[in-house]
mmCIF file of C-alpha atoms in Angstrom:
data_model
loop_
_atom_site.group_PDB
_atom_site.id
_atom_site.type_symbol
_atom_site.label_atom_id
_atom_site.label_comp_id
_atom_site.label_asym_id
_atom_site.label_seq_id
_atom_site.Cartn_x
_atom_site.Cartn_y
_atom_site.Cartn_z
ATOM 1 C CA MET A 1 39.748 -110.407 -64.340
ATOM 2 C CA ALA A 2 36.965 -111.538 -66.652
ATOM 3 C CA VAL A 3 36.140 -115.238 -66.917
ATOM 4 C CA LYS A 4 36.913 -115.260 -70.637
ATOM 5 C CA GLN A 5 40.358 -113.781 -70.004
ATOM 6 C CA GLN A 6 41.074 -116.307 -67.228
ATOM 7 C CA LEU A 7 40.091 -119.223 -69.460
ATOM 8 C CA ARG A 8 42.325 -117.898 -72.194
ATOM 9 C CA MET A 9 45.248 -117.614 -69.779
ATOM 10 C CA VAL A 10 44.745 -121.212 -68.578
ATOM 11 C CA ALA A 11 44.522 -122.447 -72.175
ATOM 12 C CA TYR A 12 47.805 -120.736 -73.128
ATOM 13 C CA ARG A 13 49.627 -122.024 -70.042
ATOM 14 C CA THR A 14 48.419 -125.556 -70.786
ATOM 15 C CA PHE A 15 49.386 -125.252 -74.458
ATOM 16 C CA TYR A 16 52.937 -124.104 -73.665
ATOM 17 C CA ARG A 17 53.465 -127.102 -71.363
ATOM 18 C CA LEU A 18 52.668 -129.602 -74.121
ATOM 19 C CA PRO A 19 55.448 -131.404 -76.016
ATOM 20 C CA ALA A 20 56.605 -129.536 -79.151
ATOM 21 C CA ARG A 21 55.226 -132.255 -81.430
ATOM 22 C CA TRP A 22 51.732 -131.862 -79.970
ATOM 23 C CA LYS A 23 51.896 -128.069 -80.165
ATOM 24 C CA ARG A 24 52.824 -128.260 -83.865
ATOM 25 C CA ARG A 25 49.954 -130.635 -84.570
ATOM 26 C CA ILE A 26 47.452 -128.363 -82.769
ATOM 27 C CA VAL A 27 48.672 -125.286 -84.629
ATOM 28 C CA ARG A 28 48.539 -127.063 -88.000
ATOM 29 C CA THR A 29 45.005 -128.249 -87.262
ATOM 30 C CA PHE A 30 43.609 -124.809 -86.482
ATOM 31 C CA GLN A 31 45.705 -122.503 -88.673
ATOM 32 C CA PRO A 32 45.104 -122.019 -92.401
ATOM 33 C CA THR A 33 47.429 -123.822 -94.784
ATOM 34 C CA TYR A 34 49.060 -121.872 -97.592
ATOM 35 C CA THR A 35 50.537 -123.108 -100.857
ATOM 36 C CA ILE A 36 53.856 -121.490 -101.836
ATOM 37 C CA GLY A 37 54.863 -120.770 -105.408
ATOM 38 C CA ALA A 38 57.398 -118.702 -107.303
ATOM 39 C CA VAL A 39 56.611 -116.153 -110.004
ATOM 40 C CA ILE A 40 59.174 -114.612 -112.336
ATOM 41 C CA LEU A 41 59.010 -111.129 -113.859
ATOM 42 C CA VAL A 42 61.276 -111.514 -116.891
ATOM 43 C CA ARG A 43 62.024 -108.194 -118.588
ATOM 44 C CA ASP A 44 64.237 -107.193 -121.447
ATOM 45 C CA PRO A 45 67.369 -105.177 -120.463
ATOM 46 C CA GLY A 46 65.604 -101.921 -121.411
ATOM 47 C CA ALA A 47 62.652 -102.841 -119.151
ATOM 48 C CA SER A 48 60.179 -102.034 -121.912
ATOM 49 C CA ARG A 49 58.985 -105.604 -122.503
ATOM 50 C CA ILE A 50 57.958 -108.519 -120.331
ATOM 51 C CA LEU A 51 57.839 -112.245 -121.043
ATOM 52 C CA LEU A 52 54.342 -113.719 -120.799
ATOM 53 C CA LEU A 53 52.913 -117.200 -121.283
ATOM 54 C CA ARG A 54 49.586 -118.363 -122.587
ATOM 55 C CA GLN A 55 48.635 -121.521 -120.724
ATOM 56 C CA PRO A 56 45.678 -123.879 -121.122
ATOM 57 C CA PRO A 57 42.848 -123.069 -121.551
ATOM 58 C CA GLY A 58 44.455 -120.016 -123.181
ATOM 59 C CA ALA A 59 41.955 -117.348 -122.108
ATOM 60 C CA GLY A 60 44.628 -114.928 -120.896
ATOM 61 C CA TRP A 61 48.368 -114.413 -120.565
ATOM 62 C CA SER A 62 50.296 -115.001 -117.352
ATOM 63 C CA LEU A 63 53.814 -114.969 -115.943
ATOM 64 C CA PRO A 64 56.176 -117.921 -115.692
ATOM 65 C CA ALA A 65 55.405 -119.508 -112.331
ATOM 66 C CA GLY A 66 54.990 -122.737 -110.438
ATOM 67 C CA LEU A 67 54.711 -124.454 -107.083
ATOM 68 C CA MET A 68 57.667 -125.206 -104.846
ATOM 69 C CA ASP A 69 58.827 -128.775 -104.512
ATOM 70 C CA ARG A 70 59.527 -130.138 -101.039
ATOM 71 C CA GLY A 71 62.975 -129.014 -99.857
ATOM 72 C CA GLU A 72 63.306 -126.430 -102.627
ATOM 73 C CA ARG A 73 64.068 -122.754 -101.979
ATOM 74 C CA PRO A 74 61.812 -120.178 -103.696
ATOM 75 C CA VAL A 75 64.623 -118.915 -105.948
ATOM 76 C CA GLN A 76 65.320 -122.494 -107.046
ATOM 77 C CA THR A 77 61.637 -122.868 -107.901
ATOM 78 C CA ALA A 78 61.797 -119.673 -109.969
ATOM 79 C CA ALA A 79 64.823 -120.901 -111.942
ATOM 80 C CA ARG A 80 63.338 -124.372 -112.447
ATOM 81 C CA GLU A 81 59.946 -123.111 -113.593
ATOM 82 C CA LEU A 82 61.447 -120.575 -116.006
ATOM 83 C CA ALA A 83 63.576 -123.340 -117.561
ATOM 84 C CA GLU A 84 60.686 -125.830 -117.690
ATOM 85 C CA GLU A 85 58.164 -123.433 -119.187
ATOM 86 C CA THR A 86 60.366 -121.452 -121.611
ATOM 87 C CA GLY A 87 63.707 -123.216 -121.968
ATOM 88 C CA ILE A 88 65.490 -120.155 -120.516
ATOM 89 C CA GLU A 89 68.111 -121.450 -118.091
ATOM 90 C CA LEU A 90 69.727 -118.927 -115.763
ATOM 91 C CA PRO A 91 71.965 -119.295 -112.712
ATOM 92 C CA LEU A 92 70.319 -118.492 -109.366
ATOM 93 C CA GLU A 93 72.432 -115.323 -109.048
ATOM 94 C CA ARG A 94 70.504 -113.793 -111.959
ATOM 95 C CA PHE A 95 67.252 -113.774 -109.954
ATOM 96 C CA ARG A 96 66.530 -110.853 -107.602
ATOM 97 C CA PRO A 97 63.713 -110.771 -105.071
ATOM 98 C CA ALA A 98 61.063 -108.335 -106.309
ATOM 99 C CA ASN A 99 59.744 -105.666 -103.965
ATOM 100 C CA PRO A 100 57.448 -106.912 -102.503
ATOM 101 C CA ASN A 101 59.017 -110.359 -102.639
ATOM 102 C CA ALA A 102 56.031 -112.187 -101.143
ATOM 103 C CA VAL A 103 52.443 -111.538 -102.187
ATOM 104 C CA VAL A 104 49.937 -113.266 -99.896
ATOM 105 C CA HIS A 105 46.563 -114.208 -101.379
ATOM 106 C CA THR A 106 44.387 -114.732 -98.301
ATOM 107 C CA ARG A 107 41.248 -115.744 -100.197
ATOM 108 C CA GLY A 108 42.953 -118.481 -102.188
ATOM 109 C CA GLN A 109 45.444 -119.234 -99.408
ATOM 110 C CA TRP A 110 48.601 -119.133 -101.481
ATOM 111 C CA VAL A 111 51.795 -117.080 -101.386
ATOM 112 C CA ASP A 112 53.642 -115.940 -104.495
ATOM 113 C CA MET A 113 57.375 -115.464 -103.992
ATOM 114 C CA VAL A 114 58.184 -113.025 -106.797
ATOM 115 C CA PHE A 115 61.565 -112.708 -108.493
ATOM 116 C CA GLU A 116 62.868 -110.460 -111.260
ATOM 117 C CA THR A 117 65.473 -111.003 -113.950
ATOM 118 C CA GLU A 118 66.494 -109.566 -117.298
ATOM 119 C CA VAL A 119 67.010 -111.574 -120.473
ATOM 120 C CA GLU A 120 67.896 -110.531 -124.011
ATOM 121 C CA PRO A 121 64.664 -111.041 -125.976
ATOM 122 C CA SER A 122 64.450 -113.922 -128.391
ATOM 123 C CA ASP A 123 61.511 -115.553 -130.095
ATOM 124 C CA GLU A 124 63.107 -118.970 -129.655
ATOM 125 C CA PHE A 125 61.504 -120.771 -126.724
ATOM 126 C CA THR A 126 61.518 -124.410 -125.732
ATOM 127 C CA ILE A 127 58.082 -124.572 -124.164
ATOM 128 C CA ASP A 128 56.577 -127.427 -122.225
ATOM 129 C CA ALA A 129 53.527 -128.117 -124.395
ATOM 130 C CA ALA A 130 51.710 -129.723 -121.467
ATOM 131 C CA GLU A 131 51.856 -126.464 -119.496
ATOM 132 C CA VAL A 132 52.329 -123.717 -122.083
ATOM 133 C CA ILE A 133 50.575 -122.953 -125.360
ATOM 134 C CA GLU A 134 52.750 -119.988 -126.278
ATOM 135 C CA ALA A 135 55.486 -117.738 -124.866
ATOM 136 C CA ALA A 136 56.080 -114.222 -126.182
ATOM 137 C CA TRP A 137 57.549 -110.834 -125.337
ATOM 138 C CA HIS A 138 55.036 -108.014 -124.879
ATOM 139 C CA ARG A 139 55.551 -104.276 -124.558
ATOM 140 C CA LEU A 140 54.529 -102.988 -121.132
ATOM 141 C CA ASP A 141 52.405 -100.260 -122.717
ATOM 142 C CA THR A 142 50.446 -102.711 -124.933
ATOM 143 C CA LEU A 143 49.899 -105.848 -122.879
ATOM 144 C CA PRO A 144 47.609 -108.583 -124.222
ATOM 145 C CA PRO A 145 44.582 -109.768 -122.217
ATOM 146 C CA LEU A 146 45.922 -111.055 -118.896
ATOM 147 C CA THR A 147 44.444 -113.500 -116.426
ATOM 148 C CA VAL A 148 42.840 -111.745 -113.447
ATOM 149 C CA SER A 149 45.410 -113.132 -111.003
ATOM 150 C CA THR A 150 48.263 -111.948 -113.246
ATOM 151 C CA SER A 151 46.709 -108.484 -113.546
ATOM 152 C CA GLN A 152 46.371 -108.280 -109.756
ATOM 153 C CA LEU A 153 49.934 -109.483 -109.173
ATOM 154 C CA LEU A 154 51.429 -107.094 -111.737
ATOM 155 C CA ALA A 155 49.608 -104.168 -110.090
ATOM 156 C CA HIS A 156 51.919 -104.608 -107.076
ATOM 157 C CA TYR A 157 54.776 -103.636 -109.418
ATOM 158 C CA GLY A 158 53.031 -100.765 -111.214
ATOM 159 C CA ILE A 159 52.354 -102.825 -114.354
ATOM 160 C CA GLY A 160 49.178 -103.731 -116.203
ATOM 161 C CA PRO A 161 45.522 -102.778 -116.266
ATOM 162 C CA TYR A 162 45.083 -102.542 -112.466
ATOM 163 C CA LYS A 163 48.218 -100.506 -111.739
ATOM 164 C CA ASP A 164 46.139 -97.382 -111.017
ATOM 165 C CA TYR A 165 43.540 -99.225 -108.909
ATOM 166 C CA PRO A 166 45.145 -100.297 -105.628
ATOM 167 C CA GLU A 167 41.782 -101.471 -104.264
ATOM 168 C CA VAL A 168 41.985 -104.611 -106.422
ATOM 169 C CA LEU A 169 45.113 -105.651 -104.556
ATOM 170 C CA THR A 170 43.076 -106.329 -101.419
ATOM 171 C CA LYS A 171 40.894 -108.971 -103.081
#
């Protein structure tokens, strides 16, 4: 057995003998930390339009989204953020996990938990002016300029300018 392999075996045996609290602390010290958020794909019942937000600084359009609060489930985050950013309040049962449900961004170290729902379109929104400049429905075949991260996320669902370029999904 090689020396490197023997050292590794000793290290693992020692690690597994440590108290659980110490093991957790060691793992948290050496493993990357990820931020978790929820993103909502809100479509009209005919699935021809999607709800997008223009947020400060307003350079591109994005999806309703936000970070999870401590103790909150991802679907609760989705419902809360949709209500906060647009005024659209829906029960949790109206949100379905998208496929894929989790999109991991290794470079930025965050995870988007993506949910889908349908809403009858209306131009009446109660936006949070601190977070949102404008909310509007857009046809899927004529999307406005999107943020890069939104374009990359939508490509996972066959939507947007990168839908035919799967290589951008790896960035």
